[in-house]
Amino acid sequence: MKRYIGAFVAAAVLCGTSCRSRSGDPGAGSSSGSVDAGSFDKPALLRAFGECVVADYRELSTSVVALDAATSAAASDKSAASLEAARAAWKTAMEIAQRAEVYQFGPAAISTAPGGRDMRDPIYAWPLVGRCALEQTIVSKAYETPGWATSALVSTRSLAAAEYLLFFTGAENECPAESEINTNGSWAALGAEELAARRLAYARVVTADVVQRTQALVDAWDPAKGNFIEELATAGRSKSFASEQMAFNAVTDAMFYVDLQLKNSKVGKPAGFLPDCAAAPCLSAVESPWAKRSKEHIRQNLAGYEKLFRGCGPGGSGLGFDDLLGAVGAESVTAKVEASLVEIRAALDALVEPTFEEDLQKNIAGVQRLFDALRANAALMKAEFVTVLDLELPKRVEGDND
Amino acid sequence: MTETAGDRAPASRAPAALPRLGALRDRAMAALGAPTDTAALVAFRVVLGALVTISAARFLAYGWVDALFVEPTFFFKYWGLSWVGVLPAPGMHVVFVALAALGVCFATGLYYRVVAPLLFALFTYVQLVDVTNWLNHYYLVSLLLLLAAFMPLGRAGSIDAWRRPESRLDAFPAWCTYLLRFQVGVVYFNAGLAKLSADWLLHAQPLNIWLSARTGVPVLGAFFDERWVAYAFSWGGFLFDTTIAFFLLRRRTRLPAYLVVIAFHAVVGLLFPIGMFPFIMVGAALVFFSPSWPRRLLGALRLRALAEDAGVRAAPRARPRRVWSALALAYCALQVLVPLRAHLYGGNVLWHEQGMRMSWKVMVREKNGSITYLVRSKKTGRTWYVEPRRYLTDRQARELQSQPDLVLQLAHHVARDFADRGEGEVEVRAEAIVSLNGRPSAPMIDDRVDLARVSDGLGKASWILPAPEGPPIHLRPAWNSHKLAGR
């Protein structure tokens, strides 16, 4: 027994010595992507994720302040030009908000996730948008009640509600005929002018709330305030993350937004590829029915995903998951993910109709190509990406295992 | 035809061989019936009962009863056991409360003759409700409870023995100890055989993947992305599993071997989320010790009154009945043969998973994938993409992605669901992209096959595609915080 153990230990030490000498070779990491094995460290990657997120949140904060100002101006002067300015500001803010959709880790995540504080929905609640509830609120003018935004359903506020309020100009409502606003004639009694005024007044309350919510999210990450960046970067020693792996899991869980929301809810469902749509296409399921920005939203979701994968700097510079994959010798996985992203972009660019709704009606083959490209990316992420980095798929129930 | 000396020889030897065989059998039966101290098996009973109680309490406390038995709307069935269903709420909560209570009764030896089989039945029922909850160590607990139900473990060191002294035994027959040792030895040895593969021994996978992701572990973690550490763990694990039972059997090596058992399972328990596994294995390995080990321990602790021998030497031999001996032999044969059945299917069992369960293939693969069902209406020709999460919890979906028989079961369920929704007869094909031990992902299921028309069974599944060839991934060391801190 002793001899056996001795031989084993000797073999392990010999192997260890030789392996160490190989990994210490200056050229060992040179082909592992943009960062070589000798200079890579995981806390730096986690910090890079945090800095990336904070930069976009700050940009979002600035853009929603501009949106709020533009909405206030539109609500005050009621001119077509100021309404257009508010709409443009909404589009700008949404481009950043859509990038941030993929950053739902830390305070933006649901409260059951590590560090989660449910801070995403009050900023952009989609798909939680209730048009009828919005229209009931327009009639009741509940938004005028002080502190309304702190207690109102999230489906009646956020940037998703602002889209309806700023872009929809129709006189009809979506509430059932037996709804009180229809049976008592209160909706019908609103003239076109009053309806438009109320929508803008309501939008002003909503955007003001979004400004506060976004600032709160920035503060939660800000090194001078909540400092969640440090919480993420010191995973293994921080309150929220018991290990570095737990932190990487949180980030990749957020990246699976591209599978669960983008692929399924934003493309598959409206296209009728999923069983939820009785008669394809289901145009009512598109993400941006009023501003007609669904394709741009998809584009920005991908941009957020690419920032986490490639790095947050210009042209994908800076640390991203590709650097970790390169450092561990899984460059082939990086190459496949990159190829899948190229195909997704190409499929998206091939949707040339002015709106996604028109693509769904006139170019379903093109939408199918986009869906297939997203499926290929999701399969790659679920199979090889999580395997080589030993990550968990989202929301796995804790339990015994063997 | 002339009879030769050579021809005659076997016939002439037979009468002599038969008595020798008979004597051998008599000696074996005598050895199996030899009286042994009750102390070790009483301790084993206490440990096993306590582990069941703790396990049930964990399920209740952590909300796993809801997560595993209440929230799912679909449950995967074991082949031939589809009749085993889940109880409606709060039935499963009651079951787990009962398990916890029965575990206490089992440990203390209260109504043992009723409690032991009931505990086995209830514990096994819980395991059979949903295949996704399969765990090797709970299968072991089921087997140990089954064996214990046939043993008189409640007739010493128990409330039963205290309440009815006339039923108390001063000794247990030796076969009880031997059978439990055999069971635990089978687990370890087969777990070792499962590691006898190129992936494990030549490529150090999946440990290279697992350890590389755990470089944040204090002290040891700094070395975990070094390839040699993965090799050391792989070979160490293989040698440990294949040999530890033999070292535990030998008196001279038993104590150091048990310390190795503790160290091994402590390390595994610290590194991986395996819940009760280390405790069950460390507890189960106690059966290898001398039947009197608890008395020696109590004596060493100066608890002489508790350490007193109850009179084993005076106890009569209890030769096992032939029918029980035959049953025990059959059980042992099953335990040897069942894990080997995977070889009948050929190919890589870690890929097709036929014969995977009940084979003690513990922690030998890292397998992840993506499953999408393509459902085509035969009536309208319309095709839908159906994600497993539509029907499954996240945990179930996670298990599904690596187990082809579960993919088949869910395909049948999808077909039934679409029929119920008025879509009529549908074809259900599965697009299953899977990566095993970091290999490039490959299709696991033949997506040309309409799974709705494939029956589940024990035969070789032609709809499972061959495993991808080529070696698994070799991860390079990646620097981490601890190394940087030390530079």
PDB file of C-alpha atoms in Angstrom, chain B residues 36-39 41-42 45 105-114 116 148-173 175-176 295 310 316 318 321:
ATOM      1  CA  THR B  36     -21.416 -11.559  15.977  1.00  0.00           C
ATOM      2  CA  ASP B  37     -21.578  -8.600  18.263  1.00  0.00           C
ATOM      3  CA  THR B  38     -24.685  -6.491  17.675  1.00  0.00           C
ATOM      4  CA  ALA B  39     -22.936  -3.190  18.364  1.00  0.00           C
ATOM      5  CA  LEU B  41     -24.982  -3.032  13.152  1.00  0.00           C
ATOM      6  CA  VAL B  42     -26.878  -1.135  15.815  1.00  0.00           C
ATOM      7  CA  ARG B  45     -28.966   1.318  11.978  1.00  0.00           C
ATOM      8  CA  CYS B 105     -38.094   5.130  14.575  1.00  0.00           C
ATOM      9  CA  PHE B 106     -35.622   3.136  12.479  1.00  0.00           C
ATOM     10  CA  ALA B 107     -32.636   4.699  14.212  1.00  0.00           C
ATOM     11  CA  THR B 108     -34.025   4.096  17.689  1.00  0.00           C
ATOM     12  CA  GLY B 109     -35.405   0.679  16.856  1.00  0.00           C
ATOM     13  CA  LEU B 110     -39.032   1.443  17.580  1.00  0.00           C
ATOM     14  CA  TYR B 111     -41.485  -0.968  15.921  1.00  0.00           C
ATOM     15  CA  TYR B 112     -38.547  -1.971  13.745  1.00  0.00           C
ATOM     16  CA  ARG B 113     -40.203  -4.940  12.028  1.00  0.00           C
ATOM     17  CA  VAL B 114     -42.924  -2.670  10.678  1.00  0.00           C
ATOM     18  CA  ALA B 116     -37.975  -0.981   8.341  1.00  0.00           C
ATOM     19  CA  ALA B 148     -31.998  -3.928   6.709  1.00  0.00           C
ATOM     20  CA  ALA B 149     -35.680  -4.843   6.456  1.00  0.00           C
ATOM     21  CA  PHE B 150     -34.632  -8.493   6.269  1.00  0.00           C
ATOM     22  CA  MET B 151     -32.243  -8.233   9.195  1.00  0.00           C
ATOM     23  CA  PRO B 152     -33.071  -8.378  12.901  1.00  0.00           C
ATOM     24  CA  LEU B 153     -31.401  -5.029  13.547  1.00  0.00           C
ATOM     25  CA  GLY B 154     -34.201  -3.863  15.815  1.00  0.00           C
ATOM     26  CA  ARG B 155     -33.675  -6.613  18.345  1.00  0.00           C
ATOM     27  CA  ALA B 156     -30.680  -5.096  20.072  1.00  0.00           C
ATOM     28  CA  GLY B 157     -29.790  -1.629  21.257  1.00  0.00           C
ATOM     29  CA  SER B 158     -33.317  -0.529  20.501  1.00  0.00           C
ATOM     30  CA  ILE B 159     -36.509   0.658  22.110  1.00  0.00           C
ATOM     31  CA  ASP B 160     -38.115  -2.579  20.958  1.00  0.00           C
ATOM     32  CA  ALA B 161     -35.506  -4.618  22.873  1.00  0.00           C
ATOM     33  CA  TRP B 162     -35.959  -2.413  25.916  1.00  0.00           C
ATOM     34  CA  ARG B 163     -39.749  -2.726  25.807  1.00  0.00           C
ATOM     35  CA  ARG B 164     -39.703  -6.479  25.147  1.00  0.00           C
ATOM     36  CA  PRO B 165     -36.541  -7.935  26.666  1.00  0.00           C
ATOM     37  CA  GLU B 166     -37.596 -11.454  25.660  1.00  0.00           C
ATOM     38  CA  SER B 167     -37.164 -10.487  21.984  1.00  0.00           C
ATOM     39  CA  ARG B 168     -33.678  -9.095  22.503  1.00  0.00           C
ATOM     40  CA  LEU B 169     -30.804 -10.741  20.658  1.00  0.00           C
ATOM     41  CA  ASP B 170     -27.341 -10.934  22.145  1.00  0.00           C
ATOM     42  CA  ALA B 171     -25.819 -11.449  18.735  1.00  0.00           C
ATOM     43  CA  PHE B 172     -26.617 -10.961  15.078  1.00  0.00           C
ATOM     44  CA  PRO B 173     -25.775 -13.600  12.479  1.00  0.00           C
ATOM     45  CA  TRP B 175     -24.391 -12.792   7.175  1.00  0.00           C
ATOM     46  CA  CYS B 176     -25.941  -9.428   8.042  1.00  0.00           C
ATOM     47  CA  ARG B 295     -17.872  -0.958  22.248  1.00  0.00           C
ATOM     48  CA  ALA B 310     -23.952  -8.481  25.839  1.00  0.00           C
ATOM     49  CA  PRO B 316     -26.103 -19.871  19.423  1.00  0.00           C
ATOM     50  CA  ALA B 318     -28.199 -19.229  13.558  1.00  0.00           C
ATOM     51  CA  ARG B 321     -32.427 -21.021   5.938  1.00  0.00           C
TER      52      ARG B 321
END
